[in-house]
mmCIF file of C-alpha atoms and ligand atoms in Angstrom:
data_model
loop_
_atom_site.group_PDB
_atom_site.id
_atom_site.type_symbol
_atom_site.label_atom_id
_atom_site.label_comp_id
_atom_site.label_asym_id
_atom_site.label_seq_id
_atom_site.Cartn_x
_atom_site.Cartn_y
_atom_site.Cartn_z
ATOM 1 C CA UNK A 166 0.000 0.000 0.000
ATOM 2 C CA UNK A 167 0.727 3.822 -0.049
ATOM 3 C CA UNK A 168 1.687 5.770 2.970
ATOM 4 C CA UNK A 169 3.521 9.144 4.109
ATOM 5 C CA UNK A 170 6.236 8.166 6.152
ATOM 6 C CA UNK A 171 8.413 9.653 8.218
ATOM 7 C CA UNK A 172 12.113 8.420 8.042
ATOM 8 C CA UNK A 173 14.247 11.255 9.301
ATOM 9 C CA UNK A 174 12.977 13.794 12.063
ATOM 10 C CA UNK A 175 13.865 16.703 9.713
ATOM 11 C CA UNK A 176 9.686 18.324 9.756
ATOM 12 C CA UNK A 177 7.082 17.939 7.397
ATOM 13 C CA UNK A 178 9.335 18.565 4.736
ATOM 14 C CA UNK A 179 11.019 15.113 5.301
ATOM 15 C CA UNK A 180 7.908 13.410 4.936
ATOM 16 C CA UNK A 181 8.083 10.772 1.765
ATOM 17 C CA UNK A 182 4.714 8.867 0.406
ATOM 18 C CA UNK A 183 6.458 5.184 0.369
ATOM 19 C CA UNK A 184 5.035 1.484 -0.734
ATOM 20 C CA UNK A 185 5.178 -0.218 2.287
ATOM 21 C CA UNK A 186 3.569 -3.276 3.148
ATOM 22 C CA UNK A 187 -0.214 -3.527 4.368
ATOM 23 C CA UNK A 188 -0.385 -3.417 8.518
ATOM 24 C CA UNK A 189 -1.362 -6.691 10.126
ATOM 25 C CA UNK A 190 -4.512 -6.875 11.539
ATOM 26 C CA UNK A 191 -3.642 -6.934 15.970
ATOM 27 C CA UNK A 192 -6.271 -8.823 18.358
ATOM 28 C CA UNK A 193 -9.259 -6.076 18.654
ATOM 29 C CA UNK A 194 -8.507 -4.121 15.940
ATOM 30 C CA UNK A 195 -10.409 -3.143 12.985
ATOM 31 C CA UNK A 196 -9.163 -3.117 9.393
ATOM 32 C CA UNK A 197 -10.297 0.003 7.723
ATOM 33 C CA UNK A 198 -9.806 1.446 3.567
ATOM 34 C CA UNK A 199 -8.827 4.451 4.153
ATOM 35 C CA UNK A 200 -10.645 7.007 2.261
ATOM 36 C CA UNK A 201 -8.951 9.662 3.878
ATOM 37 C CA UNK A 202 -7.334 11.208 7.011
ATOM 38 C CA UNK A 203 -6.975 13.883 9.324
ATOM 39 C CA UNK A 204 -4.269 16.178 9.738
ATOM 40 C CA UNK A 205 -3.315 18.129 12.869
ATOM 41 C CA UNK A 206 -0.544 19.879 15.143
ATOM 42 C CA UNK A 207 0.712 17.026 16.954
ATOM 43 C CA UNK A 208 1.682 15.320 13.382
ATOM 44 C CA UNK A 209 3.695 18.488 12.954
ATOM 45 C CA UNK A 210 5.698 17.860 16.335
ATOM 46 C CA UNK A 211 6.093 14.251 15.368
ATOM 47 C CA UNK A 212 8.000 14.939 12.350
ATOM 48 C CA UNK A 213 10.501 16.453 14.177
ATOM 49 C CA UNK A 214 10.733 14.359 17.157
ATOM 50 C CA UNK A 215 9.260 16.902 19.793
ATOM 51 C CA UNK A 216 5.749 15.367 20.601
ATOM 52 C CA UNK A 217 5.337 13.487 23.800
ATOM 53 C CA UNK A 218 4.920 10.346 21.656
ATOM 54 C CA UNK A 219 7.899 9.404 19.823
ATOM 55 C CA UNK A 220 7.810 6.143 17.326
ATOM 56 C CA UNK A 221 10.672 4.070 16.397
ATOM 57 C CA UNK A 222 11.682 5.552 12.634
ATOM 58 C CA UNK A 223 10.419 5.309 9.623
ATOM 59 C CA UNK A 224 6.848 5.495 10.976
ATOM 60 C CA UNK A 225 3.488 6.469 9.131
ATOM 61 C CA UNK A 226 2.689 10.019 10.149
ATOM 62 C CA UNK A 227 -1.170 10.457 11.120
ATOM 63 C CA UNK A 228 -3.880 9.911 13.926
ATOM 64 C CA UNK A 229 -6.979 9.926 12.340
ATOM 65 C CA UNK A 230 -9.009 8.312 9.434
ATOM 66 C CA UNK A 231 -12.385 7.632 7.853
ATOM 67 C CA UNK A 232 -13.065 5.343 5.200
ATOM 68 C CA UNK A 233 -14.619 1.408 4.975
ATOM 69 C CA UNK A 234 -13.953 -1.383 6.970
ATOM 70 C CA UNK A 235 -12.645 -4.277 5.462
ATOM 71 C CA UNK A 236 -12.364 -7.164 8.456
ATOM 72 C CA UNK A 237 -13.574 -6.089 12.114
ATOM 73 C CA UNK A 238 -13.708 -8.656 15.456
ATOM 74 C CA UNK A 239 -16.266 -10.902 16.111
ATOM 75 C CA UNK A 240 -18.844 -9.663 17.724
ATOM 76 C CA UNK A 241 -17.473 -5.989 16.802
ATOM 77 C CA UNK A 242 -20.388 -2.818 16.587
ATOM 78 C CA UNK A 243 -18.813 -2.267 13.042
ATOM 79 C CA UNK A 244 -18.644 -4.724 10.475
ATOM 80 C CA UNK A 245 -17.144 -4.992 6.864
ATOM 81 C CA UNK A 246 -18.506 -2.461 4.512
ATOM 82 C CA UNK A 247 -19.799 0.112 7.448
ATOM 83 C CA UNK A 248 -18.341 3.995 6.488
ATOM 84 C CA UNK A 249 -16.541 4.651 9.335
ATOM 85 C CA UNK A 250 -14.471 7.221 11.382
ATOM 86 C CA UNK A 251 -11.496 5.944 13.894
ATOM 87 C CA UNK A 252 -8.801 6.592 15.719
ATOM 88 C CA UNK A 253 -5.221 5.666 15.486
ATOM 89 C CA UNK A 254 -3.704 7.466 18.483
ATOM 90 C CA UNK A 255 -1.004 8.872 17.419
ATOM 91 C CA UNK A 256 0.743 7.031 13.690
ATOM 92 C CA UNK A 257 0.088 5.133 11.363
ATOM 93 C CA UNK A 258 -3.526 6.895 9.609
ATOM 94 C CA UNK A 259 -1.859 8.288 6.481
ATOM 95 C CA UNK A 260 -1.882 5.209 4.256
ATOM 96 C CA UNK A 261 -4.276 3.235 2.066
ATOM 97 C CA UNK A 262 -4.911 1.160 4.789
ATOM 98 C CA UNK A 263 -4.979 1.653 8.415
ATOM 99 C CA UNK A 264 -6.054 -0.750 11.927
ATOM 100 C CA UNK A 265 -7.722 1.014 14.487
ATOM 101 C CA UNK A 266 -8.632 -0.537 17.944
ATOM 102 C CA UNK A 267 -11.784 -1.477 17.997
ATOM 103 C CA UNK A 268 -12.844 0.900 20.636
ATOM 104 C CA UNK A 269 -11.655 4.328 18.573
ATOM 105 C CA UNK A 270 -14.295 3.295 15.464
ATOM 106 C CA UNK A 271 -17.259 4.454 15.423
ATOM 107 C CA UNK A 272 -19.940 4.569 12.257
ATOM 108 C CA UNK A 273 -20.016 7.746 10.203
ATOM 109 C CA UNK A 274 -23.526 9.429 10.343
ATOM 110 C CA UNK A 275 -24.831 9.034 6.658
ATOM 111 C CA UNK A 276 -25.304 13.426 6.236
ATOM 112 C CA UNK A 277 -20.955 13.491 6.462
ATOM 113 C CA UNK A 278 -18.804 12.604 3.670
ATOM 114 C CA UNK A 279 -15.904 10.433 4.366
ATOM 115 C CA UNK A 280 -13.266 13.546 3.954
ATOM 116 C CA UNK A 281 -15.338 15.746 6.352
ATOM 117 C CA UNK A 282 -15.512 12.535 8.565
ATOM 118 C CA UNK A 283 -11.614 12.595 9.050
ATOM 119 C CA UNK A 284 -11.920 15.750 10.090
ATOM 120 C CA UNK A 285 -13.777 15.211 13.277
ATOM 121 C CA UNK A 286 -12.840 12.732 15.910
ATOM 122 C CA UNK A 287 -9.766 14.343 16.964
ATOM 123 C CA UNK A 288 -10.634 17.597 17.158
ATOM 124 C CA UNK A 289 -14.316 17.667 18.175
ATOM 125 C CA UNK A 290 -13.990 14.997 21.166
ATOM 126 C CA UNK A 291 -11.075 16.711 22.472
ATOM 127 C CA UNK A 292 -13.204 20.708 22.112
ATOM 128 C CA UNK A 293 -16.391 18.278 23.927
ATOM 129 C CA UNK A 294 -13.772 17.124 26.681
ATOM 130 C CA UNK A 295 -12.235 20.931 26.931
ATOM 131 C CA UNK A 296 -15.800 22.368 27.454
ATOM 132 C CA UNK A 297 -18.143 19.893 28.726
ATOM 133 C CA UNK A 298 -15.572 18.306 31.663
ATOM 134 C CA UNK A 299 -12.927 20.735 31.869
ATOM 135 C CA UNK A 300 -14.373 24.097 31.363
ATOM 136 C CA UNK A 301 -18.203 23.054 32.916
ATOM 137 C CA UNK A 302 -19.383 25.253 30.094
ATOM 138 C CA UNK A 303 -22.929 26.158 31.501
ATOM 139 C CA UNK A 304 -25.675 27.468 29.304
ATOM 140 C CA UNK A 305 -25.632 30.981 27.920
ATOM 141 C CA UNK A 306 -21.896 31.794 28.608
ATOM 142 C CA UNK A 307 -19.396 33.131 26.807
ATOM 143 C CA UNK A 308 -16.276 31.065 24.986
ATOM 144 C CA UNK A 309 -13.481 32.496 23.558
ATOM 145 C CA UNK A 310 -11.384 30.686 21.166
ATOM 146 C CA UNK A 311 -7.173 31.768 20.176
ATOM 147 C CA UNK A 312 -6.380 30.167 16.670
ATOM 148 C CA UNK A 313 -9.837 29.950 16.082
ATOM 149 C CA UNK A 314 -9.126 29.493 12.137
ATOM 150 C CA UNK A 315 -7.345 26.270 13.312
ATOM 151 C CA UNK A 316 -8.262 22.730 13.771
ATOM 152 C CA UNK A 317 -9.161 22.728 17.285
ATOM 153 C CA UNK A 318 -10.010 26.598 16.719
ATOM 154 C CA UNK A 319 -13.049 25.870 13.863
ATOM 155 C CA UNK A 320 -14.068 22.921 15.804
ATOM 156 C CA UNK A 321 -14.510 25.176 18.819
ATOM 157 C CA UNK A 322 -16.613 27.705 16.568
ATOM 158 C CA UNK A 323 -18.633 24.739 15.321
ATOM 159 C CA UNK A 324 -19.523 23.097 18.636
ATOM 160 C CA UNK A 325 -19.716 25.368 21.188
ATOM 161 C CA UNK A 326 -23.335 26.888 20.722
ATOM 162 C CA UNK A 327 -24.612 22.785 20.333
ATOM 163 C CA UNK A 328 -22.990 22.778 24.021
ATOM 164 C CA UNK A 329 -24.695 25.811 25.273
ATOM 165 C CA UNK A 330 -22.712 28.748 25.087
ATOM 166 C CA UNK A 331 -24.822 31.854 24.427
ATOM 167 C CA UNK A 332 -21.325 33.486 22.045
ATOM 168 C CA UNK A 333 -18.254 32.633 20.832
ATOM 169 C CA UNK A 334 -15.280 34.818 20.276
ATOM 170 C CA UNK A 335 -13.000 33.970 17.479
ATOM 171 C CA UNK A 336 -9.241 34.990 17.813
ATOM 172 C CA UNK A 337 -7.200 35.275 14.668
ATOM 173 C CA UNK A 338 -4.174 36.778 13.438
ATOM 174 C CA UNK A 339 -5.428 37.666 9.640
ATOM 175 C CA UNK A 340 -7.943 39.032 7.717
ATOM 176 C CA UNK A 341 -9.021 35.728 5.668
ATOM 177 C CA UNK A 342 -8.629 33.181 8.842
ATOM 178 C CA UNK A 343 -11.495 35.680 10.158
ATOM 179 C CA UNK A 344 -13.299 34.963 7.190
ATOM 180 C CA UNK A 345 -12.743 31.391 8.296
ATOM 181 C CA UNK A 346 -13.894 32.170 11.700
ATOM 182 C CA UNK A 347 -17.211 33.695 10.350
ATOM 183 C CA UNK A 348 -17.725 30.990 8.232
ATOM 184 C CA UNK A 349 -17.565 28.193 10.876
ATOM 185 C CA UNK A 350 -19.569 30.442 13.360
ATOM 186 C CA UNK A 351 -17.847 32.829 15.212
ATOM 187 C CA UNK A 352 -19.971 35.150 17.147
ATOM 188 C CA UNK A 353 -17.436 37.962 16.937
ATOM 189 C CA UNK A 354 -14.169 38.175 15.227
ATOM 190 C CA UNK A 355 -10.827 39.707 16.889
ATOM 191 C CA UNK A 356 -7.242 40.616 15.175
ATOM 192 C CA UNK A 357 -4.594 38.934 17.583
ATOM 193 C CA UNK A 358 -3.476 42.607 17.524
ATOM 194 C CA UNK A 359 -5.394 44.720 19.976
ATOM 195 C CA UNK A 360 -7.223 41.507 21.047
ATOM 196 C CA UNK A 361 -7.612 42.160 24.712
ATOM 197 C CA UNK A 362 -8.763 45.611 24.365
ATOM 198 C CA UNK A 363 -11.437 44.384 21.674
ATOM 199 C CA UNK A 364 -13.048 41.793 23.820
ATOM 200 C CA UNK A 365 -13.288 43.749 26.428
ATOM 201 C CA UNK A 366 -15.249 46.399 24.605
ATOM 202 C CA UNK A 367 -17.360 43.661 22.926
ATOM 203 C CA UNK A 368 -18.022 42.546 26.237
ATOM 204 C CA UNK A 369 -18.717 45.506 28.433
ATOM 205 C CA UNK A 370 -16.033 45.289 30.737
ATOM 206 C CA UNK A 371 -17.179 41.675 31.617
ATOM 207 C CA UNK A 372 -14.973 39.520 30.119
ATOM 208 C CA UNK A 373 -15.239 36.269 29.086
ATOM 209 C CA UNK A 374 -16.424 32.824 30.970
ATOM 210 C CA UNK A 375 -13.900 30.379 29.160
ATOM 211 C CA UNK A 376 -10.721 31.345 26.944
ATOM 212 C CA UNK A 377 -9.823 27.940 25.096
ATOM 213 C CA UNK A 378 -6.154 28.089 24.490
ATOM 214 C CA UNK A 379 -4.368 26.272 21.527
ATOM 215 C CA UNK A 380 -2.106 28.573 21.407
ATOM 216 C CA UNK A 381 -0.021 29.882 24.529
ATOM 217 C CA UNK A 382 2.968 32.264 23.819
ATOM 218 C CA UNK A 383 2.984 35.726 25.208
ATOM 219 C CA UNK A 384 -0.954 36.321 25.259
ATOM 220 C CA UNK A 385 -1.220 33.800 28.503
ATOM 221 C CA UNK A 386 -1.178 36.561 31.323
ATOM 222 C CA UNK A 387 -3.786 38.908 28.602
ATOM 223 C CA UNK A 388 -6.042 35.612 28.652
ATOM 224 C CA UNK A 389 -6.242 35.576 32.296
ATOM 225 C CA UNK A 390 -6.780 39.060 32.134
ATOM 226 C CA UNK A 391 -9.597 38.660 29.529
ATOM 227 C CA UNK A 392 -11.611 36.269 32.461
ATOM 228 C CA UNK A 393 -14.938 37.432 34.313
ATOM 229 C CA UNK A 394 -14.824 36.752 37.939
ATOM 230 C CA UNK A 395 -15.119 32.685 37.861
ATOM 231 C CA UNK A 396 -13.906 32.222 34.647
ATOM 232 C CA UNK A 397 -12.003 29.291 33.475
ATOM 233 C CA UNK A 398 -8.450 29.512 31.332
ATOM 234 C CA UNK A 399 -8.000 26.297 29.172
ATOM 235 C CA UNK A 400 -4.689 25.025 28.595
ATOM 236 C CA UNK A 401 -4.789 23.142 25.572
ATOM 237 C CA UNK A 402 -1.551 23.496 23.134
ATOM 238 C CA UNK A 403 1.555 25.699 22.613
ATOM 239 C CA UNK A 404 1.478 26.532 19.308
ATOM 240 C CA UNK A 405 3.293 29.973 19.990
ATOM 241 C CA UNK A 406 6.079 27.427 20.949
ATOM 242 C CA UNK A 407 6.418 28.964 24.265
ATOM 243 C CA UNK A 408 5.130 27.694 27.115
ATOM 244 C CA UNK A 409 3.666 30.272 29.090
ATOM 245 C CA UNK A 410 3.897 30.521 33.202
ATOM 246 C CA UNK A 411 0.976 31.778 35.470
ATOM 247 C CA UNK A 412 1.803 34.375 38.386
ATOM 248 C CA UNK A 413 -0.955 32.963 41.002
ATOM 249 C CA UNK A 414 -1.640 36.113 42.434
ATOM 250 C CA UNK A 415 -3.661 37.145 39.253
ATOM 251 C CA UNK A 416 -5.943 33.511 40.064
ATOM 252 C CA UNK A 417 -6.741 34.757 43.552
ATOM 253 C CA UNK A 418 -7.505 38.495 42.714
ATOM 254 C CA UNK A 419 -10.007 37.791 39.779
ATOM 255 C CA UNK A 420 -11.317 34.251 41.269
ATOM 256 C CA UNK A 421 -10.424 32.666 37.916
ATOM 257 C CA UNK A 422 -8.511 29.203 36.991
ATOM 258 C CA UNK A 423 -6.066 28.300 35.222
ATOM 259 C CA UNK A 424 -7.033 24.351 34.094
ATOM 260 C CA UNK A 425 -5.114 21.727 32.074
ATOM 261 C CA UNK A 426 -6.801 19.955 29.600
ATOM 262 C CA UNK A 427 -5.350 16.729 27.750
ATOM 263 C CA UNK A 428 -7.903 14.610 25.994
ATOM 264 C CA UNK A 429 -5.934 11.705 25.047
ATOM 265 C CA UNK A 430 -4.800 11.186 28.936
ATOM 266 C CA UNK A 431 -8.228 11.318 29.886
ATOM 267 C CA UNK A 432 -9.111 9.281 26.950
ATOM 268 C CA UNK A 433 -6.630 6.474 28.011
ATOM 269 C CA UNK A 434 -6.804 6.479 31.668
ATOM 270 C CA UNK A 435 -10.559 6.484 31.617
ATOM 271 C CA UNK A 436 -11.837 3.459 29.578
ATOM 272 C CA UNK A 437 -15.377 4.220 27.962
ATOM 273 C CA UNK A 438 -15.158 7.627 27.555
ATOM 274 C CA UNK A 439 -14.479 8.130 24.455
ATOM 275 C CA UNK A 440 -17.883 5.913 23.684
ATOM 276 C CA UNK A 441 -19.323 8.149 26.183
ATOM 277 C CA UNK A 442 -17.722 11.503 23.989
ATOM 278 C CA UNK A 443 -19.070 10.365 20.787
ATOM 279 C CA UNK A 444 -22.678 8.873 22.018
ATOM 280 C CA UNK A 445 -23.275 12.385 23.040
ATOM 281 C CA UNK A 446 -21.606 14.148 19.904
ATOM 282 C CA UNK A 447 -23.100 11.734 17.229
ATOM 283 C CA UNK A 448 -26.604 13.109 17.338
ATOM 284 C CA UNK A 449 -25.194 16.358 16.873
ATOM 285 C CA UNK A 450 -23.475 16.030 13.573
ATOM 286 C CA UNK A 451 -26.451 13.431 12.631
ATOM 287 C CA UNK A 452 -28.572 16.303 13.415
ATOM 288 C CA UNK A 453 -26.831 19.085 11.538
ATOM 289 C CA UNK A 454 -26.971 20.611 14.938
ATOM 290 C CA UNK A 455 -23.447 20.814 14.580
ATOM 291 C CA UNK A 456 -21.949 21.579 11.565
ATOM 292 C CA UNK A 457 -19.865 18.843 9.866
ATOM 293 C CA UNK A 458 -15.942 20.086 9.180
ATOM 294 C CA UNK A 459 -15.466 21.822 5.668
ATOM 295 C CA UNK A 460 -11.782 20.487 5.505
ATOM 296 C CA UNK A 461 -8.924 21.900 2.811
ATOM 297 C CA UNK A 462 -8.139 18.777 1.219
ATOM 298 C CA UNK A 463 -4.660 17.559 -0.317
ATOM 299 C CA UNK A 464 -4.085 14.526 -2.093
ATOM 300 C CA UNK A 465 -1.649 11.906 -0.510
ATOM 301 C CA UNK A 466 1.505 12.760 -2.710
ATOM 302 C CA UNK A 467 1.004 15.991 -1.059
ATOM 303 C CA UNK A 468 1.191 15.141 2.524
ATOM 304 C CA UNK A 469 4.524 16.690 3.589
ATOM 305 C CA UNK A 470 2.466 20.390 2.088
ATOM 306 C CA UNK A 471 -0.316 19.189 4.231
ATOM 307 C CA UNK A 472 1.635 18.961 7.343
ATOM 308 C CA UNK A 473 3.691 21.963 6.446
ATOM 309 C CA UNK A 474 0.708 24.052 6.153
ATOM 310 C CA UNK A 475 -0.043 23.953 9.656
ATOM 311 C CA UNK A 476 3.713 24.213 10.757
ATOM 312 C CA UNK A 477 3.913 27.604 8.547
ATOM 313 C CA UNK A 478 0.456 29.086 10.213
ATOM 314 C CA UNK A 479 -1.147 28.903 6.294
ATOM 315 C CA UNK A 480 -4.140 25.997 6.942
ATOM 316 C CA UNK A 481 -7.461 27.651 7.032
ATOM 317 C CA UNK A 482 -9.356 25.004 9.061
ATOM 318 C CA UNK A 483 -8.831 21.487 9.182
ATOM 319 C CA UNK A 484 -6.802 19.808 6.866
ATOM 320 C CA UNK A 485 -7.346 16.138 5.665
ATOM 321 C CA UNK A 486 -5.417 14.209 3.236
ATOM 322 C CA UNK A 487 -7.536 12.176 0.766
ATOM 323 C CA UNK A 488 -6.239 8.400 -0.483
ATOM 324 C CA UNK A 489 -9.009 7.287 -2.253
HETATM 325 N N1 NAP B 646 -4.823 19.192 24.838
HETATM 326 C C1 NAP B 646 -5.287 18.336 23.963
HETATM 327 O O1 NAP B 646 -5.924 17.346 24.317
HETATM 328 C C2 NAP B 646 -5.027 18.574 22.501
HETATM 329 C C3 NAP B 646 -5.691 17.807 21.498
HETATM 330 C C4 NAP B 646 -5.476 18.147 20.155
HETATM 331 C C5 NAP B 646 -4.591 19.180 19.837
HETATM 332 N N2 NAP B 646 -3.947 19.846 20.839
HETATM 333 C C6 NAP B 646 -3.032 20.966 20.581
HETATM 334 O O2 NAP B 646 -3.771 22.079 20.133
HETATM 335 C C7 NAP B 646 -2.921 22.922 19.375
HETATM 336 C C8 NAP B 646 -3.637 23.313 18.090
HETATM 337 O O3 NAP B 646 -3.730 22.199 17.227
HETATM 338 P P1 NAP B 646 -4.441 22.360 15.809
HETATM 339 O O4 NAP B 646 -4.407 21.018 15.168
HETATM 340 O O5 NAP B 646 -5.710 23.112 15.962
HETATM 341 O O6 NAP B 646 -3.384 23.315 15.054
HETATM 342 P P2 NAP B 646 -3.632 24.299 13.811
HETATM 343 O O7 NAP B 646 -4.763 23.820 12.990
HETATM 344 O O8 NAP B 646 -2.290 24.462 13.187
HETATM 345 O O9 NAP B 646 -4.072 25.685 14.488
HETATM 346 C C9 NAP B 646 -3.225 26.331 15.389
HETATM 347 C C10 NAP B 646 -3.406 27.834 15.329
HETATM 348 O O10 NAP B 646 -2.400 28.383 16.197
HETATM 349 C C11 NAP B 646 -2.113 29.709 15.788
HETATM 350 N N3 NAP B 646 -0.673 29.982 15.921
HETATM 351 C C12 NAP B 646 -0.151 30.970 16.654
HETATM 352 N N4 NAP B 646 1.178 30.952 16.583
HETATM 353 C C13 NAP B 646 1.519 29.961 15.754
HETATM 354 C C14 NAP B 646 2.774 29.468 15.282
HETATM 355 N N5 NAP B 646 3.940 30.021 15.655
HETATM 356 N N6 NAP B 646 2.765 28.415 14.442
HETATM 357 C C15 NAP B 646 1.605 27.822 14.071
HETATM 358 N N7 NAP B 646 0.381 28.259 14.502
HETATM 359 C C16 NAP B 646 0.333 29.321 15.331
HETATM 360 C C17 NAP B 646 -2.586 29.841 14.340
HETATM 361 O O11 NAP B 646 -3.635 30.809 14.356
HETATM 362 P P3 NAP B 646 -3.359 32.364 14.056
HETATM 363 O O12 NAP B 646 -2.466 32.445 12.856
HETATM 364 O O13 NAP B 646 -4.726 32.887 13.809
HETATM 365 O O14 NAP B 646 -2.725 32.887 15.309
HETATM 366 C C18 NAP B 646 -3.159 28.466 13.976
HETATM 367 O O15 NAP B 646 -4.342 28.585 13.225
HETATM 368 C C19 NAP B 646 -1.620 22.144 19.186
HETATM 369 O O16 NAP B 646 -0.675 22.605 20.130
HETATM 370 C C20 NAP B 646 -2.000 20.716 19.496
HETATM 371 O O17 NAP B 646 -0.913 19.955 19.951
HETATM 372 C C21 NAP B 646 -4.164 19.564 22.142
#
């Protein structure tokens, strides 16, 4: 089969689309066509080595697919020939064929293509965890989302009304990822330049109830800044590259937290609930209730531009990679 492989940790650039052979099939896990697969930051990290998760080289890049399944378990929910969307956790998704345990498939509501389907698990579960268990996003309050042109950014614009909250602020650092931002259903659009000021006019002085932060960098202490009294700071990624520190004074003053959030540890140290996440998120998307993802797509020869793309801040949304 096809794949993009990593052999060298030299970035995206490095990746190469290589025939390899087809994976074995391991006990519990189901054999799936790959129609196509997500893309996202932590594939960007892996190419170079720096993500907490570090396969043995040459490795297939990828942690997400949808696409057909060819041989499930006995007795599995899915069987051959159901559309489905899984996860791979992290590796391993960018190739013609992929084996997912049988745990991270679910079926693909019938209203979302196959390339929109790679485009959700990932992302979506993890914005559900951020808001639902880490942030206790009640009804009516305000979100506010940095790199909300991103993948965990549009996903955040596309979900977080379905959960409750009464507006969502979009951060962005250009003119056309705002477009983006409006068009997966931003409330209100800020410039990363001024951005404190503006949501604080936009807000009366309030602030915001939850900042969800992909981003981290030197905006941190404005974020905590940007809180109404009881708000909650998410920390979900470092795409700045610098990892921020919290002075705890600024907590106590404005009665506000500071909270980690990292879906795959909850996902792995708490078996069933990512059955849990997606029984509640399914109807959703099945619904149209939320919007499915309207992903940039790139053929497979094209992976290592794929990957790049969200290395070099250029992806507008979330980026799949299509095999079939
Ligand atoms: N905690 C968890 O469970 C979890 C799960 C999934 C992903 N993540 C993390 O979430 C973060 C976002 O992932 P993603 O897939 O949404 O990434 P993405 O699609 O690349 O979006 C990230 C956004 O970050 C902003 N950004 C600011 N400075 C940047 C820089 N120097 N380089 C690149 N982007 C920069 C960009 O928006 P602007 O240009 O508008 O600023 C960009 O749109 C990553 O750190 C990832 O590891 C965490």
């Amino acid at each position: 089969m096809r794949a993009a492989q990593v052999g060298k940790l030299e970035g995206p650039d490095a990746i190469e689309v290589v025939e390899i052979d087809e994976p074995k099939a391991f006990p519990g896990g189901v054999v799936i066509d790959v129609h196509a697969a997500g893309v996202a930051f932590p594939d960007v990290l892996m190419t170079r080595g720096q993500y907490q998760m570090k396969p043995e080289l040459p490795f297939v890049v990828g942690g997400e697919v949808a696409g057909i399944v060819r041989q499930a378990p006995e007795g599995a929910h899915v069987r051959p020939g159901d559309r489905v969307l899984a996860l791979t956790l992290l590796g391993n998704a960018i190739a013609e064929v992929a084996v997912a345990p049988v745990d991270m498939v679910f079926r693909l509501p019938d209203n979302i293509s196959l390339q929109a389907g790679a485009g959700i698990l990932f992302n979506d579960l993890t914005v559900h965890f951020c808001l639902r268990n880490r942030g206790r996003l009640a009804e009516g309050e305000t979100v506010l989302v940095h790199g909300a042109a991103g993948g965990i950014g549009t996903s955040t614009l596309r979900m977080a009304g379905a959960l409750g909250a009464g507006r969502v602020i979009a951060v962005v650092s250009t003119e056309a990822k705002a477009e983006v931002a409006r068009a997966n259903g931003a409330t209100d659009v800020v410039l990363t330049d001024g951005w404190l000021a503006a949501v604080k006019e936009l807000t009366d002085g309030r602030g915001v109830d939850i900042v969800l932060d992909p981003v981290g960098g030197d905006r941190f202490t404005d974020s905590i800044r940007s809180l109404a009294s009881a708000g909650r700071l998410l920390v979900v990624g470092f795409t700045a590259g610098k990892i921020p520190t919290v002075k705890v004074n600024r907590l106590l003053l404005k009665n506000v937290e500071v909270v980690g959030a990292a879906w795959g540890e909850w996902v792995m140290s708490h078996p069933g609930y990512l059955a849990e996440q997606w029984a509640e998120v399914e109807p959703l998307l099945a619904s149209g209730k939320i919007a499915p993802p309207e992903p940039v797509l790139f053929p497979l020869e094209e992976t290592a531009a794929a990957v790049a793309s969200l290395d070099n801040r250029t992806a507008k949304g979330k980026v799949v990679v299509t095999l079939r």
